[in-house]
Amino acid sequence: GPKVLQIPSHQIIDMGQMVTLNCDPVSNHLYFYWYKQILGQQMEFLVNFYNGKVMEKSKLFKDQFSVERPDGSYFTLKIQPTALEDSAVYFCASSRPGNTLYFGEGSRLIVV
Amino acid sequence: GEQVEQRPPHLSVREGDSAVIICTYTDPNSYYFFWYKQEPGAGLQLLMKVFSSTEINEGQGFTVLLNKKDKQLSLNLTAAHPGDSAVYFCAVRLRGGNYKPTFGKGTSLVVHP
């Protein structure tokens, strides 16, 4: 099926530093999403993005978080500064309008 | 907003047995329904997408039932095998491009040989 690629697959970072998680969505998809998963449990919605704008964000999408997709390149999630509680696996997904979300393999972030 | 309750959180069965996972949702306008499978260390793999118009959906080795009256979606694995061991998530979304899916909390299925 359609593939969403995420880079990096793993990252360890010092608390307070900045991290950027990159997502290469499916080529003809227009909607992009980030989800957060802790300990293999619930998929927690963070944000969705369409036409260069955030459509909806959850309470988990703190002020330290930002997303962008400059010039149709990677869809990125930036956390600045990072906190210990940001340690999780972050999943990117993309979809066409009203259609199935396809997920990447996740970026495992460890904040120490 | 939409609430999705998924049960059981953990399920252990023997190879060859059936396994049933149920999700109950709240919004009667829910239109798309999904089951995803997540193997350890991996992303979510789409098992099946179901439209609100179809009550019985057959996959390879499983059936997805949609009961709109009771607002329930179920995944029925027939003759489970160890390769089915994974975490399964249901997801529900409204019609329209702006709506994000709401996920259940997941069911960890273990199939013993």
mmCIF file of C-alpha atoms in Angstrom:
data_model
loop_
_atom_site.group_PDB
_atom_site.id
_atom_site.type_symbol
_atom_site.label_atom_id
_atom_site.label_comp_id
_atom_site.label_asym_id
_atom_site.label_seq_id
_atom_site.Cartn_x
_atom_site.Cartn_y
_atom_site.Cartn_z
ATOM 1 C CA GLY A 1 0.000 0.000 0.000
ATOM 2 C CA PRO A 2 0.930 3.661 0.051
ATOM 3 C CA LYS A 3 4.032 4.448 2.069
ATOM 4 C CA VAL A 4 4.676 7.255 4.505
ATOM 5 C CA LEU A 5 8.336 7.618 5.423
ATOM 6 C CA GLN A 6 9.561 9.046 8.697
ATOM 7 C CA ILE A 7 13.043 10.263 9.540
ATOM 8 C CA PRO A 8 14.649 9.668 11.981
ATOM 9 C CA SER A 9 13.397 6.328 13.240
ATOM 10 C CA HIS A 10 15.035 6.925 16.624
ATOM 11 C CA GLN A 11 16.484 9.983 18.337
ATOM 12 C CA ILE A 12 17.888 10.597 21.792
ATOM 13 C CA ILE A 13 18.079 14.231 22.789
ATOM 14 C CA ASP A 14 18.929 16.259 25.861
ATOM 15 C CA MET A 15 16.057 17.993 27.614
ATOM 16 C CA GLY A 16 15.761 21.580 26.466
ATOM 17 C CA GLN A 17 17.205 20.953 23.036
ATOM 18 C CA MET A 18 15.255 21.246 19.790
ATOM 19 C CA VAL A 19 14.202 18.281 17.708
ATOM 20 C CA THR A 20 12.680 18.091 14.243
ATOM 21 C CA LEU A 21 10.828 14.990 13.109
ATOM 22 C CA ASN A 22 10.428 14.620 9.374
ATOM 23 C CA CYS A 23 7.662 12.985 7.411
ATOM 24 C CA ASP A 24 7.527 12.235 3.699
ATOM 25 C CA PRO A 25 3.808 11.727 3.032
ATOM 26 C CA VAL A 26 2.161 9.799 0.208
ATOM 27 C CA SER A 27 2.659 11.835 -2.936
ATOM 28 C CA ASN A 28 -0.931 12.797 -3.818
ATOM 29 C CA HIS A 29 -2.148 13.237 -0.258
ATOM 30 C CA LEU A 30 -3.244 16.631 0.968
ATOM 31 C CA TYR A 31 -3.975 16.117 4.655
ATOM 32 C CA PHE A 32 -1.211 15.468 7.157
ATOM 33 C CA TYR A 33 -1.339 14.399 10.780
ATOM 34 C CA TRP A 34 0.859 13.824 13.782
ATOM 35 C CA TYR A 35 -0.053 11.376 16.532
ATOM 36 C CA LYS A 36 1.776 10.610 19.765
ATOM 37 C CA GLN A 37 1.953 7.136 21.268
ATOM 38 C CA ILE A 38 3.422 6.284 24.672
ATOM 39 C CA LEU A 39 4.383 2.725 25.616
ATOM 40 C CA GLY A 40 2.568 1.198 22.662
ATOM 41 C CA GLN A 41 -0.753 2.386 23.976
ATOM 42 C CA GLN A 42 -3.348 4.849 22.787
ATOM 43 C CA MET A 43 -2.786 6.886 19.649
ATOM 44 C CA GLU A 44 -3.157 10.482 20.821
ATOM 45 C CA PHE A 45 -4.006 13.048 18.148
ATOM 46 C CA LEU A 46 -1.701 16.067 18.079
ATOM 47 C CA VAL A 47 -2.460 18.067 14.970
ATOM 48 C CA ASN A 48 -3.677 17.963 11.398
ATOM 49 C CA PHE A 49 -2.555 20.184 8.572
ATOM 50 C CA TYR A 50 -3.964 21.127 5.194
ATOM 51 C CA ASN A 51 -3.109 23.695 2.572
ATOM 52 C CA GLY A 52 -0.273 25.112 4.613
ATOM 53 C CA LYS A 53 -2.324 25.574 7.769
ATOM 54 C CA VAL A 54 -3.090 23.823 11.009
ATOM 55 C CA MET A 55 -6.688 22.658 10.821
ATOM 56 C CA GLU A 56 -7.085 21.310 14.322
ATOM 57 C CA LYS A 57 -4.821 20.682 17.290
ATOM 58 C CA SER A 58 -5.296 18.953 20.590
ATOM 59 C CA LYS A 59 -4.370 19.964 24.132
ATOM 60 C CA LEU A 60 -1.243 17.826 23.733
ATOM 61 C CA PHE A 61 0.014 20.147 21.008
ATOM 62 C CA LYS A 62 1.828 22.483 23.365
ATOM 63 C CA ASP A 63 3.188 25.912 22.510
ATOM 64 C CA GLN A 64 6.603 24.290 22.137
ATOM 65 C CA PHE A 65 5.321 22.292 19.176
ATOM 66 C CA SER A 66 5.095 23.541 15.612
ATOM 67 C CA VAL A 67 4.428 22.005 12.215
ATOM 68 C CA GLU A 68 5.121 23.078 8.688
ATOM 69 C CA ARG A 69 5.566 21.776 5.183
ATOM 70 C CA PRO A 70 7.721 24.275 3.332
ATOM 71 C CA ASP A 71 7.401 24.113 -0.470
ATOM 72 C CA GLY A 72 5.871 20.647 -0.548
ATOM 73 C CA SER A 73 8.884 19.031 1.050
ATOM 74 C CA TYR A 74 8.853 17.137 4.339
ATOM 75 C CA PHE A 75 5.992 17.670 6.747
ATOM 76 C CA THR A 76 7.818 18.414 9.983
ATOM 77 C CA LEU A 77 7.066 18.405 13.685
ATOM 78 C CA LYS A 78 9.409 20.597 15.675
ATOM 79 C CA ILE A 79 9.628 20.592 19.445
ATOM 80 C CA GLN A 80 11.533 23.459 21.011
ATOM 81 C CA PRO A 81 12.442 23.137 23.810
ATOM 82 C CA THR A 82 11.934 19.448 24.516
ATOM 83 C CA ALA A 83 10.773 18.160 27.905
ATOM 84 C CA LEU A 84 11.034 14.718 29.507
ATOM 85 C CA GLU A 85 7.324 14.074 28.945
ATOM 86 C CA ASP A 86 7.836 14.472 25.197
ATOM 87 C CA SER A 87 9.458 11.029 25.118
ATOM 88 C CA ALA A 88 7.173 8.916 22.929
ATOM 89 C CA VAL A 89 6.780 7.507 19.463
ATOM 90 C CA TYR A 90 5.475 10.098 17.041
ATOM 91 C CA PHE A 91 3.530 8.853 14.054
ATOM 92 C CA CYS A 92 2.942 10.838 10.923
ATOM 93 C CA ALA A 93 -0.024 10.055 8.691
ATOM 94 C CA SER A 94 -1.378 11.409 5.440
ATOM 95 C CA SER A 95 -4.621 11.076 3.542
ATOM 96 C CA ARG A 96 -6.629 12.309 0.649
ATOM 97 C CA PRO A 97 -9.774 14.299 1.542
ATOM 98 C CA GLY A 98 -12.161 12.198 3.588
ATOM 99 C CA ASN A 99 -10.147 9.087 3.028
ATOM 100 C CA THR A 100 -8.010 6.546 4.857
ATOM 101 C CA LEU A 101 -5.049 7.683 6.911
ATOM 102 C CA TYR A 102 -1.797 5.920 6.056
ATOM 103 C CA PHE A 103 0.802 5.875 8.792
ATOM 104 C CA GLY A 104 4.554 5.890 8.844
ATOM 105 C CA GLU A 105 6.628 3.543 10.991
ATOM 106 C CA GLY A 106 7.074 6.169 13.700
ATOM 107 C CA SER A 107 9.913 8.228 15.148
ATOM 108 C CA ARG A 108 10.917 7.103 18.618
ATOM 109 C CA LEU A 109 12.005 10.135 20.646
ATOM 110 C CA ILE A 110 13.797 9.776 23.941
ATOM 111 C CA VAL A 111 14.392 12.947 25.932
ATOM 112 C CA VAL A 112 17.001 12.572 28.683
ATOM 113 C CA GLY B 1 -16.910 15.150 20.492
ATOM 114 C CA GLU B 2 -16.724 11.563 19.371
ATOM 115 C CA GLN B 3 -15.809 8.975 22.008
ATOM 116 C CA VAL B 4 -14.639 5.498 21.097
ATOM 117 C CA GLU B 5 -14.469 2.734 23.672
ATOM 118 C CA GLN B 6 -12.551 -0.401 22.720
ATOM 119 C CA ARG B 7 -12.595 -3.693 24.579
ATOM 120 C CA PRO B 8 -10.987 -5.821 25.752
ATOM 121 C CA PRO B 9 -7.654 -4.087 26.366
ATOM 122 C CA HIS B 10 -5.891 -7.451 26.416
ATOM 123 C CA LEU B 11 -6.875 -10.731 24.782
ATOM 124 C CA SER B 12 -5.098 -14.070 24.880
ATOM 125 C CA VAL B 13 -6.255 -16.993 22.733
ATOM 126 C CA ARG B 14 -4.893 -20.299 21.483
ATOM 127 C CA GLU B 15 -4.002 -20.886 17.864
ATOM 128 C CA GLY B 16 -7.116 -21.841 15.929
ATOM 129 C CA ASP B 17 -9.477 -20.065 18.302
ATOM 130 C CA SER B 18 -11.492 -17.021 17.336
ATOM 131 C CA ALA B 19 -10.841 -13.562 18.778
ATOM 132 C CA VAL B 20 -13.353 -10.730 18.948
ATOM 133 C CA ILE B 21 -12.590 -7.061 19.567
ATOM 134 C CA ILE B 22 -15.420 -4.557 19.931
ATOM 135 C CA CYS B 23 -15.528 -0.775 19.606
ATOM 136 C CA THR B 24 -18.455 1.341 20.649
ATOM 137 C CA TYR B 25 -18.709 4.891 19.342
ATOM 138 C CA THR B 26 -20.983 7.785 20.251
ATOM 139 C CA ASP B 27 -21.518 10.010 17.220
ATOM 140 C CA PRO B 28 -24.395 8.687 15.053
ATOM 141 C CA ASN B 29 -22.988 10.690 12.122
ATOM 142 C CA SER B 30 -19.834 8.581 12.029
ATOM 143 C CA TYR B 31 -19.280 7.481 8.482
ATOM 144 C CA TYR B 32 -15.908 5.790 8.055
ATOM 145 C CA PHE B 33 -14.629 3.008 10.246
ATOM 146 C CA PHE B 34 -11.154 1.511 10.279
ATOM 147 C CA TRP B 35 -9.241 -1.333 11.835
ATOM 148 C CA TYR B 36 -5.483 -1.047 12.108
ATOM 149 C CA LYS B 37 -2.931 -3.614 13.201
ATOM 150 C CA GLN B 38 0.298 -2.583 14.938
ATOM 151 C CA GLU B 39 3.091 -5.108 15.319
ATOM 152 C CA PRO B 40 5.844 -4.441 17.862
ATOM 153 C CA GLY B 41 8.043 -1.518 16.897
ATOM 154 C CA ALA B 42 6.095 -0.838 13.739
ATOM 155 C CA GLY B 43 3.536 1.632 12.446
ATOM 156 C CA LEU B 44 -0.173 1.124 11.984
ATOM 157 C CA GLN B 45 -1.108 -1.144 9.118
ATOM 158 C CA LEU B 46 -4.587 -0.720 7.679
ATOM 159 C CA LEU B 47 -6.581 -3.934 7.895
ATOM 160 C CA MET B 48 -9.884 -2.684 6.590
ATOM 161 C CA LYS B 49 -11.860 0.453 5.889
ATOM 162 C CA VAL B 50 -15.618 0.198 6.239
ATOM 163 C CA PHE B 51 -18.277 2.583 5.037
ATOM 164 C CA SER B 52 -21.391 3.225 7.071
ATOM 165 C CA SER B 53 -23.520 1.572 4.393
ATOM 166 C CA THR B 54 -21.919 -1.879 4.731
ATOM 167 C CA GLU B 55 -22.656 -4.039 7.722
ATOM 168 C CA ILE B 56 -20.632 -7.133 6.966
ATOM 169 C CA ASN B 57 -17.126 -6.898 5.580
ATOM 170 C CA GLU B 58 -14.986 -9.939 4.852
ATOM 171 C CA GLY B 59 -11.223 -9.834 4.954
ATOM 172 C CA GLN B 60 -8.562 -12.504 4.793
ATOM 173 C CA GLY B 61 -9.081 -14.491 7.965
ATOM 174 C CA PHE B 62 -11.319 -11.915 9.602
ATOM 175 C CA THR B 63 -14.725 -10.276 9.447
ATOM 176 C CA VAL B 64 -15.653 -6.733 10.373
ATOM 177 C CA LEU B 65 -19.215 -6.144 11.497
ATOM 178 C CA LEU B 66 -20.839 -2.732 11.752
ATOM 179 C CA ASN B 67 -23.973 -2.393 13.870
ATOM 180 C CA LYS B 68 -25.150 1.181 13.414
ATOM 181 C CA LYS B 69 -28.177 0.760 15.637
ATOM 182 C CA ASP B 70 -25.981 -0.052 18.629
ATOM 183 C CA LYS B 71 -23.063 2.050 17.310
ATOM 184 C CA GLN B 72 -20.697 -0.901 17.466
ATOM 185 C CA LEU B 73 -17.875 -2.042 15.269
ATOM 186 C CA SER B 74 -16.289 -5.429 15.752
ATOM 187 C CA LEU B 75 -13.283 -7.274 14.431
ATOM 188 C CA ASN B 76 -13.687 -11.035 14.424
ATOM 189 C CA LEU B 77 -10.550 -13.043 13.786
ATOM 190 C CA THR B 78 -11.438 -16.590 12.787
ATOM 191 C CA ALA B 79 -8.872 -19.320 13.456
ATOM 192 C CA ALA B 80 -6.236 -16.985 14.885
ATOM 193 C CA HIS B 81 -2.571 -17.840 14.390
ATOM 194 C CA PRO B 82 0.564 -16.531 16.136
ATOM 195 C CA GLY B 83 1.171 -14.052 13.306
ATOM 196 C CA ASP B 84 -2.009 -12.271 14.360
ATOM 197 C CA SER B 85 -0.388 -11.296 17.654
ATOM 198 C CA ALA B 86 -0.307 -7.489 17.668
ATOM 199 C CA VAL B 87 -2.122 -4.442 18.997
ATOM 200 C CA TYR B 88 -5.337 -3.685 17.134
ATOM 201 C CA PHE B 89 -6.892 -0.240 16.959
ATOM 202 C CA CYS B 90 -10.279 0.790 15.731
ATOM 203 C CA ALA B 91 -10.805 4.306 14.414
ATOM 204 C CA VAL B 92 -13.951 6.226 13.551
ATOM 205 C CA ARG B 93 -14.386 9.414 11.582
ATOM 206 C CA LEU B 94 -17.094 11.668 10.272
ATOM 207 C CA ARG B 95 -17.647 12.338 6.615
ATOM 208 C CA GLY B 96 -15.622 15.209 5.226
ATOM 209 C CA GLY B 97 -11.974 15.952 4.665
ATOM 210 C CA ASN B 98 -11.462 18.086 7.752
ATOM 211 C CA TYR B 99 -12.315 15.447 10.275
ATOM 212 C CA LYS B 100 -9.664 13.467 12.033
ATOM 213 C CA PRO B 101 -10.315 9.867 13.068
ATOM 214 C CA THR B 102 -10.879 9.109 16.732
ATOM 215 C CA PHE B 103 -9.027 6.013 17.886
ATOM 216 C CA GLY B 104 -9.906 3.391 20.438
ATOM 217 C CA LYS B 105 -7.315 2.644 23.120
ATOM 218 C CA GLY B 106 -6.163 -0.541 21.438
ATOM 219 C CA THR B 107 -6.361 -4.259 22.163
ATOM 220 C CA SER B 108 -3.218 -6.269 22.716
ATOM 221 C CA LEU B 109 -3.842 -9.714 21.208
ATOM 222 C CA VAL B 110 -1.588 -12.665 21.950
ATOM 223 C CA VAL B 111 -2.119 -15.915 20.066
ATOM 224 C CA HIS B 112 -0.394 -18.884 21.692
ATOM 225 C CA PRO B 113 0.794 -21.805 19.567
#
